[in-house]
Tab-separated table of C-alpha atoms and ligand atoms in Angstrom:
chain	number	residue	atom	x	y	z
A	10	MET	CA	3.282	-39.502	10.193
A	11	TYR	CA	-0.905	-38.919	9.679
A	12	SER	CA	-2.686	-39.549	6.606
A	13	GLN	CA	-2.696	-36.306	4.082
A	14	GLY	CA	-6.558	-37.864	3.097
A	15	LEU	CA	-6.251	-38.490	-0.823
A	16	ILE	CA	-5.970	-36.184	-3.463
A	17	GLY	CA	-8.785	-35.456	-5.558
A	18	ALA	CA	-9.773	-34.485	-9.103
A	19	ASP	CA	-9.284	-30.945	-8.419
A	20	GLY	CA	-6.657	-31.024	-6.654
A	21	ARG	CA	-7.140	-30.471	-3.025
A	22	THR	CA	-7.317	-33.167	-0.319
A	23	GLU	CA	-10.148	-35.291	0.052
A	24	GLU	CA	-11.207	-34.577	3.639
A	25	THR	CA	-11.703	-38.207	4.535
A	26	GLU	CA	-12.600	-39.578	8.623
A	27	ASP	CA	-9.061	-40.865	8.425
A	28	PHE	CA	-7.456	-37.662	7.282
A	29	LEU	CA	-10.036	-35.298	9.973
A	30	ALA	CA	-9.036	-37.765	12.858
A	31	ALA	CA	-5.578	-37.631	12.812
A	32	PHE	CA	-5.163	-34.018	12.347
A	33	GLN	CA	-7.480	-33.750	15.559
A	34	ARG	CA	-4.419	-35.963	17.345
A	35	ARG	CA	-1.828	-33.692	15.747
A	36	MET	CA	-4.411	-30.973	17.683
A	37	ASP	CA	-4.421	-32.522	20.720
A	38	ALA	CA	-0.887	-33.166	20.278
A	39	GLU	CA	0.035	-29.458	20.626
A	40	GLU	CA	1.547	-29.312	17.249
A	41	LYS	CA	1.882	-27.096	15.190
A	42	ILE	CA	0.600	-26.765	11.420
A	43	GLU	CA	3.109	-25.144	8.841
A	44	PRO	CA	1.967	-23.340	5.202
A	45	ASN	CA	3.133	-26.846	2.894
A	46	ASP	CA	1.087	-29.238	5.896
A	47	ALA	CA	-1.883	-30.857	4.579
A	48	MET	CA	-5.274	-29.037	6.652
A	49	PRO	CA	-8.782	-29.017	6.120
A	50	GLU	CA	-10.445	-26.995	4.021
A	51	GLY	CA	-12.832	-25.138	6.976
A	52	TYR	CA	-9.163	-24.718	9.170
A	53	ARG	CA	-7.717	-22.551	6.556
A	54	ARG	CA	-10.645	-20.834	5.911
A	55	THR	CA	-11.233	-19.895	10.025
A	56	LEU	CA	-7.693	-18.971	9.638
A	57	VAL	CA	-8.108	-17.197	6.636
A	58	ARG	CA	-10.832	-15.225	7.789
A	59	GLN	CA	-9.678	-14.278	11.926
A	60	ILE	CA	-6.317	-13.210	10.730
A	61	GLY	CA	-6.833	-10.927	7.919
A	62	GLN	CA	-9.741	-9.196	10.324
A	63	HIS	CA	-7.233	-9.222	12.336
A	64	ALA	CA	-4.973	-7.579	10.069
A	65	HIS	CA	-7.565	-5.242	8.575
A	66	SER	CA	-8.002	-4.146	12.634
A	67	GLU	CA	-4.198	-3.247	12.889
A	68	ILE	CA	-4.278	-0.981	9.753
A	69	VAL	CA	-7.639	0.634	10.394
A	70	GLY	CA	-7.042	1.328	13.702
A	71	MET	CA	-4.158	3.238	13.018
A	72	LEU	CA	-6.908	5.881	11.572
A	73	PRO	CA	-8.584	6.732	14.916
A	74	GLU	CA	-5.515	7.367	17.053
A	75	GLY	CA	-3.370	8.943	13.997
A	76	ASN	CA	-6.068	10.955	13.802
A	77	TRP	CA	-4.052	12.992	17.031
A	78	ILE	CA	-0.370	12.799	15.808
A	79	THR	CA	-0.374	16.924	14.802
A	80	ARG	CA	-2.293	17.871	17.869
A	81	ALA	CA	0.092	15.856	20.875
A	82	PRO	CA	0.418	18.171	23.772
A	83	SER	CA	4.735	17.920	23.738
A	84	LEU	CA	7.947	16.412	21.553
A	85	LYS	CA	7.675	13.175	24.015
A	86	ARG	CA	3.884	12.940	23.160
A	87	LYS	CA	4.198	13.315	19.654
A	88	ALA	CA	6.665	10.849	19.185
A	89	ALA	CA	5.581	7.860	22.013
A	90	LEU	CA	1.820	8.850	19.329
A	91	LEU	CA	3.942	7.638	16.502
A	92	ALA	CA	5.799	5.074	17.414
A	93	LYS	CA	2.172	3.493	18.437
A	94	VAL	CA	0.565	4.081	15.136
A	95	GLN	CA	3.334	2.857	13.316
A	96	ASP	CA	3.593	-0.305	15.710
A	97	GLU	CA	0.017	-1.183	14.027
A	98	GLY	CA	0.966	-0.973	10.167
A	99	GLY	CA	3.609	-2.850	11.023
A	100	HIS	CA	1.347	-5.365	12.579
A	101	GLY	CA	-1.034	-5.406	9.866
A	102	LEU	CA	1.592	-6.371	7.065
A	103	TYR	CA	2.735	-9.118	9.549
A	104	LEU	CA	-0.453	-10.409	9.988
A	105	TYR	CA	-1.642	-9.838	5.962
A	106	SER	CA	1.822	-11.792	5.422
A	107	ALA	CA	0.622	-14.615	7.665
A	108	ALA	CA	-2.429	-15.246	5.909
A	109	GLU	CA	-0.760	-14.764	2.215
A	110	THR	CA	1.140	-18.056	3.745
A	111	LEU	CA	-2.297	-19.970	3.640
A	112	GLY	CA	-3.166	-18.699	-0.295
A	113	VAL	CA	-4.745	-16.168	-0.491
A	114	THR	CA	-3.247	-12.433	-1.483
A	115	ARG	CA	-3.246	-9.274	-0.010
A	116	GLU	CA	-5.221	-7.730	-3.124
A	117	GLN	CA	-8.065	-10.232	-2.665
A	118	MET	CA	-7.883	-9.689	1.709
A	119	THR	CA	-8.161	-5.798	1.053
A	120	GLU	CA	-10.922	-6.140	-2.046
A	121	GLU	CA	-12.925	-7.980	0.948
A	122	LEU	CA	-12.371	-5.492	3.272
A	123	LEU	CA	-12.894	-2.178	1.256
A	124	SER	CA	-16.090	-3.881	0.089
A	125	GLY	CA	-17.635	-4.516	3.293
A	126	LYS	CA	-17.318	-8.272	3.119
A	127	ALA	CA	-14.837	-8.752	5.848
A	128	LYS	CA	-15.063	-7.093	9.238
A	129	TYR	CA	-12.464	-5.773	11.200
A	130	SER	CA	-12.783	-4.677	14.998
A	131	SER	CA	-15.992	-3.073	16.005
A	132	ILE	CA	-13.478	-0.479	18.284
A	133	PHE	CA	-12.328	1.461	15.536
A	134	ASN	CA	-15.513	2.644	15.070
A	135	TYR	CA	-16.129	4.958	17.182
A	136	PRO	CA	-14.122	8.994	16.929
A	137	THR	CA	-11.325	10.118	18.805
A	138	LEU	CA	-12.739	13.698	20.726
A	139	SER	CA	-10.454	14.614	22.765
A	140	TRP	CA	-6.515	13.697	24.205
A	141	ALA	CA	-7.576	11.175	26.985
A	142	ASP	CA	-8.412	8.976	24.105
A	143	ILE	CA	-5.771	8.464	22.528
A	144	GLY	CA	-4.261	7.728	26.771
A	145	ILE	CA	-7.532	5.301	26.885
A	146	ILE	CA	-6.803	4.074	23.889
A	147	GLY	CA	-3.551	3.253	24.660
A	148	TRP	CA	-5.012	1.307	28.514
A	149	LEU	CA	-8.426	-0.491	27.542
A	150	VAL	CA	-7.971	-0.889	24.186
A	151	ASP	CA	-4.219	-1.836	23.677
A	152	GLY	CA	-5.031	-4.025	27.173
A	153	ALA	CA	-8.136	-5.660	25.710
A	154	ALA	CA	-6.016	-6.750	22.668
A	155	ILE	CA	-3.110	-7.921	24.319
A	156	MET	CA	-5.690	-10.095	26.678
A	157	ASN	CA	-6.770	-11.700	23.767
A	158	GLN	CA	-3.392	-11.842	21.868
A	159	ILE	CA	-1.419	-13.610	24.169
A	160	PRO	CA	-3.146	-16.945	24.145
A	161	LEU	CA	-3.085	-16.383	20.584
A	162	CYS	CA	0.857	-17.004	20.702
A	163	ARG	CA	-0.112	-20.442	21.152
A	164	CYS	CA	-1.908	-21.073	18.305
A	165	SER	CA	-1.984	-24.150	16.320
A	166	TYR	CA	-1.255	-22.496	13.285
A	167	GLY	CA	2.780	-21.148	13.046
A	168	PRO	CA	3.023	-18.406	11.297
A	169	TYR	CA	0.270	-16.668	13.261
A	170	ALA	CA	1.812	-17.474	16.219
A	171	ARG	CA	5.236	-16.260	15.616
A	172	ALA	CA	3.735	-13.015	14.174
A	173	MET	CA	1.781	-12.811	17.545
A	174	ILE	CA	4.999	-12.755	19.957
A	175	ARG	CA	5.748	-9.544	18.343
A	176	VAL	CA	2.911	-8.190	17.996
A	177	CYS	CA	2.386	-8.636	22.018
A	178	ARG	CA	5.644	-7.433	22.758
A	179	GLU	CA	4.981	-3.741	20.928
A	180	GLU	CA	1.294	-3.855	22.170
A	181	SER	CA	2.218	-3.900	25.950
A	182	PHE	CA	4.376	-0.861	25.266
A	183	HIS	CA	1.193	0.799	23.887
A	184	GLN	CA	-0.437	0.077	26.741
A	185	ARG	CA	1.784	1.068	29.266
A	186	GLN	CA	2.563	4.589	27.024
A	187	GLY	CA	-1.324	5.112	26.948
A	188	TYR	CA	-1.896	3.492	31.515
A	189	GLU	CA	0.793	6.552	32.418
A	190	LEU	CA	-0.682	9.523	29.899
A	191	CYS	CA	-3.956	8.501	31.881
A	192	LEU	CA	-2.022	8.995	34.966
A	193	THR	CA	-0.567	12.245	34.406
A	194	LEU	CA	-4.237	13.256	33.280
A	195	SER	CA	-5.420	11.761	36.430
A	196	ARG	CA	-3.015	13.490	38.276
A	197	GLY	CA	-3.889	17.160	36.404
A	198	THR	CA	-6.704	19.579	37.098
A	199	GLU	CA	-9.829	19.248	37.541
A	200	ALA	CA	-11.083	19.876	33.395
A	201	GLN	CA	-7.908	16.890	33.075
A	202	LYS	CA	-9.437	14.585	35.155
A	203	ALA	CA	-12.713	15.650	33.608
A	204	MET	CA	-11.825	15.406	29.575
A	205	LEU	CA	-10.599	10.981	31.294
A	206	GLN	CA	-13.595	10.543	33.011
A	207	ASP	CA	-15.432	11.287	29.787
A	208	ALA	CA	-13.578	9.357	27.742
A	209	LEU	CA	-13.624	6.236	30.303
A	210	ASP	CA	-17.393	6.788	29.890
A	211	ARG	CA	-17.674	6.853	26.363
A	212	TRP	CA	-14.718	4.299	25.841
A	213	TRP	CA	-15.668	1.476	28.693
A	214	TRP	CA	-18.595	-0.679	26.741
A	215	PRO	CA	-17.233	-0.496	23.494
A	216	CYS	CA	-14.246	-2.182	24.878
A	217	LEU	CA	-15.995	-5.228	26.308
A	218	MET	CA	-17.409	-5.574	23.089
A	219	MET	CA	-14.062	-6.454	21.682
A	220	PHE	CA	-13.873	-9.715	23.082
A	221	GLY	CA	-16.889	-10.469	20.861
A	222	PRO	CA	-20.390	-12.080	21.021
A	223	HIS	CA	-21.498	-13.766	24.571
A	224	ASP	CA	-20.186	-17.644	24.182
A	225	GLY	CA	-23.677	-18.337	23.465
A	226	ASP	CA	-23.933	-16.651	20.690
A	227	SER	CA	-20.068	-17.190	19.786
A	228	LEU	CA	-20.454	-19.236	15.644
A	229	HIS	CA	-16.939	-19.959	15.633
A	230	SER	CA	-15.813	-20.958	19.060
A	231	ASP	CA	-16.388	-23.807	19.815
A	232	GLN	CA	-14.700	-25.135	16.155
A	233	SER	CA	-11.567	-22.605	17.060
A	234	MET	CA	-11.150	-23.879	20.215
A	235	ALA	CA	-10.660	-27.628	19.128
A	236	TRP	CA	-8.501	-26.409	16.650
A	237	LYS	CA	-6.543	-24.708	19.077
A	238	ILE	CA	-6.679	-21.949	17.535
A	239	LYS	CA	-8.439	-19.885	20.290
A	240	ARG	CA	-7.420	-21.239	23.724
A	241	PHE	CA	-10.048	-19.043	25.590
A	242	SER	CA	-14.159	-18.074	25.043
A	243	ASN	CA	-15.242	-14.585	24.608
A	244	ASP	CA	-16.318	-14.096	27.646
A	245	ASP	CA	-13.850	-15.982	29.724
A	246	LEU	CA	-10.782	-12.949	28.173
A	247	ARG	CA	-13.966	-10.627	28.744
A	248	GLN	CA	-13.675	-11.322	32.488
A	249	LYS	CA	-10.015	-11.297	32.306
A	250	PHE	CA	-10.163	-8.473	31.195
A	251	ILE	CA	-12.300	-6.313	34.159
A	252	ASP	CA	-10.841	-8.151	36.933
A	253	ALA	CA	-7.442	-6.812	35.356
A	254	THR	CA	-8.635	-3.308	34.613
A	255	VAL	CA	-11.045	-2.851	36.868
A	256	PRO	CA	-8.125	-1.615	40.142
A	257	GLN	CA	-6.215	0.739	36.983
A	258	GLY	CA	-9.399	2.346	37.207
A	259	GLU	CA	-9.775	2.778	40.673
A	260	TYR	CA	-6.044	3.900	40.913
A	261	LEU	CA	-6.603	6.541	38.792
A	262	GLY	CA	-9.047	7.617	40.379
A	263	LEU	CA	-11.988	7.003	37.433
A	264	THR	CA	-15.729	5.480	38.154
A	265	PHE	CA	-16.880	2.987	35.627
A	266	PRO	CA	-19.986	3.593	33.752
A	267	ASP	CA	-21.376	0.618	35.268
A	268	PRO	CA	-23.693	0.778	38.431
A	269	GLU	CA	-23.893	-2.934	38.381
A	270	LEU	CA	-19.701	-3.440	38.030
A	271	LYS	CA	-18.774	-5.283	41.746
A	272	TRP	CA	-16.418	-7.760	43.649
A	273	ASN	CA	-18.241	-10.968	43.611
A	274	GLU	CA	-15.872	-13.197	46.659
A	275	GLU	CA	-17.607	-15.813	45.572
A	276	LYS	CA	-15.929	-16.329	42.084
A	277	GLY	CA	-13.128	-13.806	42.523
A	278	GLY	CA	-14.036	-12.046	39.738
A	279	TYR	CA	-16.019	-8.737	38.851
A	280	ASP	CA	-20.050	-8.952	38.045
A	281	HIS	CA	-20.457	-6.639	35.650
A	282	GLY	CA	-23.938	-4.986	33.868
A	283	PRO	CA	-25.606	-6.474	31.037
A	284	ILE	CA	-23.656	-5.276	27.257
A	285	ASP	CA	-25.651	-3.390	24.631
A	286	TRP	CA	-25.480	-6.096	22.067
A	287	GLU	CA	-27.832	-4.250	19.511
A	288	GLU	CA	-25.216	-1.512	19.796
A	289	PHE	CA	-22.387	-4.491	18.919
A	290	TRP	CA	-23.998	-5.817	16.297
A	291	ARG	CA	-25.659	-2.114	14.484
A	292	VAL	CA	-21.634	-0.614	14.669
A	293	VAL	CA	-20.483	-4.342	13.286
A	294	LYS	CA	-22.580	-4.279	10.254
A	295	GLY	CA	-22.186	-0.916	9.216
A	296	GLY	CA	-24.024	1.729	11.095
A	297	GLY	CA	-21.636	3.236	13.984
A	298	GLN	CA	-20.027	6.878	13.813
A	299	MET	CA	-17.465	6.415	12.062
A	300	ASN	CA	-17.581	2.966	9.854
A	301	ARG	CA	-17.926	5.042	6.792
A	302	ASP	CA	-15.433	7.244	7.375
A	303	ARG	CA	-12.784	4.990	7.807
A	304	ILE	CA	-13.635	2.380	4.583
A	305	THR	CA	-12.970	5.930	2.754
A	306	ALA	CA	-9.953	6.517	4.104
A	307	ARG	CA	-8.522	2.972	3.867
A	308	LYS	CA	-10.185	3.354	-0.175
A	309	LYS	CA	-8.448	6.986	-0.696
A	310	ALA	CA	-4.787	5.391	0.667
A	311	TRP	CA	-5.104	2.528	-1.368
A	312	ASP	CA	-5.799	4.310	-4.730
A	313	GLU	CA	-2.928	6.768	-4.035
A	314	GLY	CA	-1.033	3.943	-3.340
A	315	ALA	CA	-1.616	1.952	-6.519
A	316	TRP	CA	1.433	3.785	-7.675
A	317	VAL	CA	3.815	2.549	-5.467
A	318	ARG	CA	2.374	-0.529	-6.025
A	319	GLU	CA	2.838	-0.337	-9.709
A	320	ALA	CA	6.428	0.918	-9.726
A	321	ALA	CA	7.225	-2.079	-6.987
A	322	LEU	CA	6.370	-4.829	-9.377
A	323	VAL	CA	7.638	-3.552	-12.079
A	324	HIS	CA	11.356	-3.073	-10.097
A	325	ALA	CA	11.174	-6.474	-8.939
A	326	GLU	CA	10.292	-7.791	-13.047
A	327	LYS	CA	13.245	-6.609	-13.854
A	328	ARG	CA	15.271	-7.244	-10.914
A	329	ARG	CA	14.315	-10.941	-11.075
A	330	ALA	CA	14.946	-10.764	-14.873
A	331	ARG	CA	18.679	-9.284	-14.630
A	332	GLN	CA	19.356	-12.493	-12.224
A	333	LEU	CA	17.234	-15.148	-14.612
A	334	ALA	CA	19.897	-13.331	-17.085
A	335	ALA	CA	22.701	-13.496	-15.260
A	336	GLU	CA	22.213	-17.315	-14.158
I	421	FAQ	N1	-15.638	-7.006	16.017
I	421	FAQ	O1	-18.169	-15.889	16.418
I	421	FAQ	P1	-17.243	-14.819	16.852
I	421	FAQ	C1	-6.110	-4.358	17.703
I	421	FAQ	C2	-17.368	-11.093	14.803
I	421	FAQ	S1	-6.921	-5.668	17.373
I	421	FAQ	C3	-16.033	-6.906	14.723
I	421	FAQ	O2	-17.439	-15.285	18.537
I	421	FAQ	P2	-14.160	-15.712	16.405
I	421	FAQ	C4	-4.781	-4.020	18.200
I	421	FAQ	C5	-17.290	-12.322	14.344
I	421	FAQ	O3	-15.840	-12.322	13.416
I	421	FAQ	C6	-8.273	-5.943	17.201
I	421	FAQ	N2	-16.788	-7.898	14.367
I	421	FAQ	O4	-16.031	-14.834	15.654
I	421	FAQ	C7	-5.135	-2.355	18.299
I	421	FAQ	C8	-17.896	-13.142	13.350
I	421	FAQ	O5	-18.522	-12.479	12.198
I	421	FAQ	P3	-17.595	-13.558	10.792
I	421	FAQ	C9	-8.579	-7.012	17.083
I	421	FAQ	C10	-16.611	-9.333	15.565
I	421	FAQ	O6	-13.676	-15.137	14.670
I	421	FAQ	C11	-4.718	-1.471	19.444
I	421	FAQ	C12	-19.055	-12.997	14.771
I	421	FAQ	O7	-18.937	-11.518	14.769
I	421	FAQ	N3	-8.381	-8.348	17.394
I	421	FAQ	O8	-6.938	-3.788	18.450
I	421	FAQ	C13	-16.013	-8.792	16.995
I	421	FAQ	O9	-14.328	-17.000	16.780
I	421	FAQ	C14	-5.205	-0.096	19.216
I	421	FAQ	C15	-19.468	-13.991	15.701
I	421	FAQ	O10	-18.215	-13.422	16.470
I	421	FAQ	C16	-8.410	-9.365	16.813
I	421	FAQ	O11	-9.317	-9.248	15.259
I	421	FAQ	C17	-16.016	-7.293	16.957
I	421	FAQ	N4	-15.274	-6.885	18.227
I	421	FAQ	O12	-13.982	-14.216	17.592
I	421	FAQ	C18	-4.899	-2.142	17.296
I	421	FAQ	C19	-8.304	-10.578	17.430
I	421	FAQ	N5	-15.945	-9.667	17.827
I	421	FAQ	O13	-16.385	-13.331	11.008
I	421	FAQ	C20	-4.753	-0.278	17.081
I	421	FAQ	C21	-8.097	-11.888	16.559
I	421	FAQ	C22	-16.864	-10.484	16.233
I	421	FAQ	O14	-18.043	-14.574	10.896
I	421	FAQ	C23	-4.904	0.452	18.092
I	421	FAQ	N6	-8.702	-12.420	16.550
I	421	FAQ	N7	-17.112	-10.379	15.235
I	421	FAQ	O15	-18.255	-12.415	9.383
I	421	FAQ	C24	-10.332	-13.208	17.814
I	421	FAQ	O16	-9.861	-13.567	18.863
I	421	FAQ	C25	-10.951	-13.539	17.175
I	421	FAQ	O17	-11.842	-13.315	15.729
I	421	FAQ	C26	-12.404	-12.790	18.338
I	421	FAQ	C27	-13.903	-13.286	17.054
I	421	FAQ	C28	-12.085	-13.181	19.616
I	421	FAQ	C29	-12.673	-10.921	17.170
């Protein structure tokens, strides 16, 4: 057992040195933290921030692909895309539930998204201009998401780690359907090949930005790694993604829009050109092509869903009253 810390006058755990050291020992021993366990306030806040932003990314991430459901070129493609977009919605819901175990409500998290206080992934602020973008999102955006999320299955916070296991299984189907779509286009007409290359040219750099700032500029990585929330640094995951993805792109006959992309025998990985971090921060701070549309769409959905939330609440209250009366 470990020290629970002292309970202060406000009812919160006072974070004595003993308590923090004991908590770190639990981390070092790879123990899972569960919702009712005592935890440092910083650990709780870090998880609420990361899981909340992750949930928002899944929900906002439905929009770029949702844009193409009515224009899918065949029934098979439409069915796969519909299933994928629904999966992303489901991921958002598991993640909101995981964050709720840390004492924050879905309403609070949604308000933070709509007010611009909470972030969501930069990648979803780019427009989907052609059908090839749907293949590229599955192959690269889901591919990057998996690379980042597989280690999160071992996150020290139990509810997040468990949610990630199912999410990763579904993301892996998404990545496969995206790559298969790209493969079909790569074997198609010259116009289809050109459409695929154009999509790669637009999405490659934003996908590399998904992993977050360079390690030296990452605010939270060191602490999150000590708490076993993150298992790898942003740059390490970005490198793994590049190394796994470049041969897949070459198989499709594509050219990556980076003249400095080159295999480095000595390091056993690819070297790449500089990432435009000014663009990244501009997009994160609301200046991307689609930021305003994305938040407007989410606000409309939240406002128009108010009656559903109210009806569900009244139904739940009535059921509870009936249960109490029967007891
Ligand atoms: N976009 O100190 P760090 C998906 C922010 S899911 C926007 O390195 P951290 C599925 C960061 O929040 C994609 N902001 O931060 C799908 C922080 O700001 P804050 C989402 C970013 O947390 C596929 C600041 O920069 N995945 O794609 C970004 O240690 C297809 C400093 O950064 C997750 O959320 C960014 N790209 O590391 C859906 C996975 N990067 O919070 C639909 C879970 C960084 O202090 C279709 N999250 N920032 O205001 C994580 O692993 C981490 O949170 C990182 C960032 C790696 C994203």
